[in-house]
Coordinates of C-alpha atoms in Angstrom, one line a residue:
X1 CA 0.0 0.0 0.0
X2 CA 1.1 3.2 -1.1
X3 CA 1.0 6.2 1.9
X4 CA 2.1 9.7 1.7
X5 CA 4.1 11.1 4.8
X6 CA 5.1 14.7 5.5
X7 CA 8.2 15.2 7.6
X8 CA 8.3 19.0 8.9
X9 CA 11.3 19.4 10.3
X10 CA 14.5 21.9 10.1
X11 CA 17.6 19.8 10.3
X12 CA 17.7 19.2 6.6
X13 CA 19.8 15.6 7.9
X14 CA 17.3 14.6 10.0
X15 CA 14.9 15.5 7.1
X16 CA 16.7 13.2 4.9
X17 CA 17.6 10.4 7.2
X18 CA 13.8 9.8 8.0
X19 CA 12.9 10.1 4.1
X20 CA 15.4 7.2 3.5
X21 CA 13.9 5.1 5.9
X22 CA 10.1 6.5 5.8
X23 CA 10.5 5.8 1.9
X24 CA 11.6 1.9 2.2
X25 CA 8.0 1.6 4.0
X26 CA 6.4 2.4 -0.2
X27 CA 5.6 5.7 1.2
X28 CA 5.9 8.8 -0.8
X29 CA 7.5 11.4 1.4
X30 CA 7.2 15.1 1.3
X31 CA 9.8 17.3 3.3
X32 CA 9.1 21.1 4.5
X33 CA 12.1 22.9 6.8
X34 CA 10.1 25.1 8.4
X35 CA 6.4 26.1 9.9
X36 CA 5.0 28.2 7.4
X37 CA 5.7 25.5 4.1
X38 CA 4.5 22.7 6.9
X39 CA 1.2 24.1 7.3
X40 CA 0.7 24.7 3.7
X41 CA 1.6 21.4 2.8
X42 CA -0.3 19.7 5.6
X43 CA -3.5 21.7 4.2
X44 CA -3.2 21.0 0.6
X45 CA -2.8 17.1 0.6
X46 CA -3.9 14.2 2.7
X47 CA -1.4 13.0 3.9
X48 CA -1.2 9.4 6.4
X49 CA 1.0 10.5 8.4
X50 CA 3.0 13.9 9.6
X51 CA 6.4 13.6 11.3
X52 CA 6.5 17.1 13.3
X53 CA 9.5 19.0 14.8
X54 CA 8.3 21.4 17.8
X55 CA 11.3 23.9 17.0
X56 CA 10.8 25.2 14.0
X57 CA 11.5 28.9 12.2
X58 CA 7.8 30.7 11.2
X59 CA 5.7 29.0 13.0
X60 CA 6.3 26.1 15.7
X61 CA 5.5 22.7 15.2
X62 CA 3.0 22.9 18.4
X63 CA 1.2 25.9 16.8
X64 CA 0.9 23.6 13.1
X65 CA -0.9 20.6 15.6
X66 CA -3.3 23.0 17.0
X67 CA -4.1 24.7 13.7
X68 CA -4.4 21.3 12.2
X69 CA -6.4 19.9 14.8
X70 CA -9.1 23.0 15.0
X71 CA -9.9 22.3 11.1
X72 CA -11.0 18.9 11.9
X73 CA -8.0 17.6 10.0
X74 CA -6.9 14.1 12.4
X75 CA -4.1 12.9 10.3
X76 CA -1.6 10.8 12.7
X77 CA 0.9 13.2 13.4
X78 CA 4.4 12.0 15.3
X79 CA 6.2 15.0 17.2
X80 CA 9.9 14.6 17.4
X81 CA 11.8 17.2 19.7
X82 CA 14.4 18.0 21.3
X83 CA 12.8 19.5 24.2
X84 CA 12.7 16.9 27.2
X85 CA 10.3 19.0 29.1
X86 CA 7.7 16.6 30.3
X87 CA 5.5 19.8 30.0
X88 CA 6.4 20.0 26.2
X89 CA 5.3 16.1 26.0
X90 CA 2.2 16.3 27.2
X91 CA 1.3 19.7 25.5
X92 CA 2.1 17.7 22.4
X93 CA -0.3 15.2 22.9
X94 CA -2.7 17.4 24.3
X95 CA -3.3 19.3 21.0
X96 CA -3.9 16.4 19.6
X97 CA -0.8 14.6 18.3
X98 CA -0.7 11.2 18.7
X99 CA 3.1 10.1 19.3
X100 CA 7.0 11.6 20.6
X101 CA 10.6 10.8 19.9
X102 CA 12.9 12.4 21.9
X103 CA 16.0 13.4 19.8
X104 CA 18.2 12.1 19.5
X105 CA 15.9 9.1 18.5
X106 CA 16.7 5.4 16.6
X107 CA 15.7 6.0 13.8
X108 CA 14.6 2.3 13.8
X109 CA 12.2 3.2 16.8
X110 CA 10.7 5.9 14.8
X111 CA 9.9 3.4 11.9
X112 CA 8.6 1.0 14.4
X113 CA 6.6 3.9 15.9
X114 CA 5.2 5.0 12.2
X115 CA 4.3 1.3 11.0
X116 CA 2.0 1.5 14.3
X117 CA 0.9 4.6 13.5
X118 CA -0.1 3.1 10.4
X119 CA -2.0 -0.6 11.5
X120 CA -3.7 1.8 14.1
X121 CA -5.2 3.8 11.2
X122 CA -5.9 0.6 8.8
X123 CA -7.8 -0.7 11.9
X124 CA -9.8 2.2 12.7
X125 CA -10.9 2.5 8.9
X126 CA -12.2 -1.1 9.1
X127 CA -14.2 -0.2 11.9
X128 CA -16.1 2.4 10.7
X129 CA -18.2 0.2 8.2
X130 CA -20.9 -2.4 9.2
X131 CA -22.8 -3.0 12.5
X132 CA -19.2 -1.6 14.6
X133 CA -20.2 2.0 13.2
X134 CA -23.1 1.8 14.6
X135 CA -23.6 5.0 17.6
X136 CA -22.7 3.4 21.0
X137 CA -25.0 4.5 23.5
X138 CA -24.1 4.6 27.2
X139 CA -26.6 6.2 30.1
X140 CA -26.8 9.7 28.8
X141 CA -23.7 9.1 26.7
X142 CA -23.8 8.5 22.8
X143 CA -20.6 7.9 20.3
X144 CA -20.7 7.8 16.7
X145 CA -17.9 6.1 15.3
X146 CA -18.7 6.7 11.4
X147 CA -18.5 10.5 12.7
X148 CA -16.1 10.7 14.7
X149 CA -18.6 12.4 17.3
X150 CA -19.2 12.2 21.0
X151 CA -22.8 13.5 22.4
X152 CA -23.0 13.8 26.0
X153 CA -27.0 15.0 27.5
X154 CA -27.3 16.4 24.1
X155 CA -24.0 18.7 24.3
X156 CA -21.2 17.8 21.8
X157 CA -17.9 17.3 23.2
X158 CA -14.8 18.1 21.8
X159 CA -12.2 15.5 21.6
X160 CA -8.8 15.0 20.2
X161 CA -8.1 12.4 17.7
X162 CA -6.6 10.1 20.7
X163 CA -8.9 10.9 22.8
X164 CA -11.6 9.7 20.8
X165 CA -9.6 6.6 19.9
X166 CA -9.2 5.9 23.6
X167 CA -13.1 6.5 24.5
X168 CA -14.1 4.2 21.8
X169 CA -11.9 1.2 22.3
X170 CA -13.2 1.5 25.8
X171 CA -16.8 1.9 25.0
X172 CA -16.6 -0.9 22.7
X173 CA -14.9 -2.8 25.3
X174 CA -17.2 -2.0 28.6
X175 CA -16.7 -3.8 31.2
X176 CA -13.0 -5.4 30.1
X177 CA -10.3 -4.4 32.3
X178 CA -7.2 -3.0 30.5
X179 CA -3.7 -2.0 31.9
X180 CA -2.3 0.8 30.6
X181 CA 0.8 -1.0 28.6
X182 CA -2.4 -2.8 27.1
X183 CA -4.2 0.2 26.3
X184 CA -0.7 1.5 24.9
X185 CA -0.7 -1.5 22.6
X186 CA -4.5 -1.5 21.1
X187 CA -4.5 2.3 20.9
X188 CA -1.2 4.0 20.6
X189 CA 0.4 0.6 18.9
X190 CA 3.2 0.2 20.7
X191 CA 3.8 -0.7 24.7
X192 CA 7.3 0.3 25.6
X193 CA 7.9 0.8 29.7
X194 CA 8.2 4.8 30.7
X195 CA 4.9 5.6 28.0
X196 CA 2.5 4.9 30.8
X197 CA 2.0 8.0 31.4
X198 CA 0.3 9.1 28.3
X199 CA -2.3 6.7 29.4
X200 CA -3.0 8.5 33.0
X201 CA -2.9 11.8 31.0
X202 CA -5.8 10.9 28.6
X203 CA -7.3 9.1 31.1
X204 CA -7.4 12.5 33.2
X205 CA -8.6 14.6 29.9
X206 CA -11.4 12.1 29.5
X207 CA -13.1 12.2 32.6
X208 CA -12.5 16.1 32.9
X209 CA -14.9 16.8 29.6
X210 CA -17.1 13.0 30.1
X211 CA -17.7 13.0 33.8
X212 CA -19.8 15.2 35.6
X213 CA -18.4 14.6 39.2
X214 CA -13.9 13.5 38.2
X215 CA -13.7 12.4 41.7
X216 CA -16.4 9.7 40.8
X217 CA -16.4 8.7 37.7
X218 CA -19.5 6.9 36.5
X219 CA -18.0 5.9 33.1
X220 CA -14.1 5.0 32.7
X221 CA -13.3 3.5 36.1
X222 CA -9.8 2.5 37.8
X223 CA -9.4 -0.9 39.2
X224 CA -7.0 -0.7 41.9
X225 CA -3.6 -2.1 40.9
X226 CA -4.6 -3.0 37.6
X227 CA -6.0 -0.5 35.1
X228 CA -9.0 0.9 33.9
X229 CA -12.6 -0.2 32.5
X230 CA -15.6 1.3 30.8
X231 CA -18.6 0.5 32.8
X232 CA -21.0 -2.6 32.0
X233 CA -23.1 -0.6 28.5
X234 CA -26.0 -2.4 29.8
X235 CA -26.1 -2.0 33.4
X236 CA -25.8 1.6 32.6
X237 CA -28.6 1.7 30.3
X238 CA -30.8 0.3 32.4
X239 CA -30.0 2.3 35.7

């Protein structure tokens, strides 16, 4: 399968190193080195995936994610930086990126990290045709996975790309506890130690915009020592 892949980034090496490798995935690869031809790439073409520096001249790679993300435009996007700032990480992923590489990186890991990118994406197309597109509904909750759409009492709420992913795997899952290296796997696509984190932080986004009372959540529950669940659909319902 033929993708395309934009790699944003300044370092006209780096740029060139990740083509090489990018490239012997049969993707065709577009390079910008800097913000302002980023964006404009990233809006003219769909694209499978965007590899994203965070420092870069015009515009900033964080500023491109949350431009991106505000137009509705969810294309996998994998922020490499190298700002170690934990506060830099998760602002990343807040706006909506789904993936980080610390430089300097392996550039092996970030192939392994955009081939998961990649089956995540493949997966999440083939759901979103037959009976698992159909709207899940739970207590006054309702998500549409053909749209991409979450409903809560009849108020949209907004939702990254991840967080969406994470909401629905859960959802369509309720009931099934899930650790977070598991939920690392099935959502992010990878399950490497010291990413755990990520987890906690979506976890804590979730219930901030889904729960009414945080302290006691009603819908994605923690299981002491293990992980997390979505309550039972049905028991819900029928509450």
């Amino acid at each position: 399968m033929n993708r395309s892949v934009l790699v944003i980034e300044d370092q006209q090496d780096i740029a060139k190193l990740i083509k090489l490798h990018i490239q012997d995935l049969s993707c065709e690869v577009h390079l910008a080195h800097d913000g302002i031809s980023g964006l404009s790439k990233a809006e003219a073409k769909a694209y499978d995936l965007i590899i994203l520096d965070l420092m870069l001249p015009g515009i900033d790679g964080l500023e491109i994610c949350r431009r991106l993300r505000a137009k509705s435009n969810y294309v996998p996007i994998l922020i490499v930086t190298a700002k170690a700032a934990e506060l830099d990480r998760v602002l990343g992923l807040e706006l909506g990126a789904d993936d980080y590489l610390t430089k300097p990186f392996s550039i092996l890991e970030l192939v392994a990290r955009a081939k998961a990118l990649f089956r995540r994406m493949d997966a999440l197309t083939a759901n979103t045709a037959g009976p698992s597109a159909n709207p899940i509904r739970a207590a006054d909750l309702v998500i549409d996975p053909a749209k991409r759409e979450v409903v809560l009492g009849n108020k949209p709420v907004s939702l990254t790309a991840k967080e969406f992913d994470l909401l629905l795997h859960f959802a369509r899952n309720s009931g099934k506890v899930y650790s977070r290296m598991q939920l690392l796997d099935m959502v992010w696509g990878y399950g490497h130690d010291g990413y755990e984190h990520n987890v906690n932080c979506h976890i804590n986004r979730l219930r901030a915009k889904i729960e009414k009372n945080h302290a006691k959540p009603k819908f994605i529950l923690t299981v002491r020592g293990v992980g997390y669940k979505f309550a039972e659909v049905a028991n819900m319902e029928a509450a």
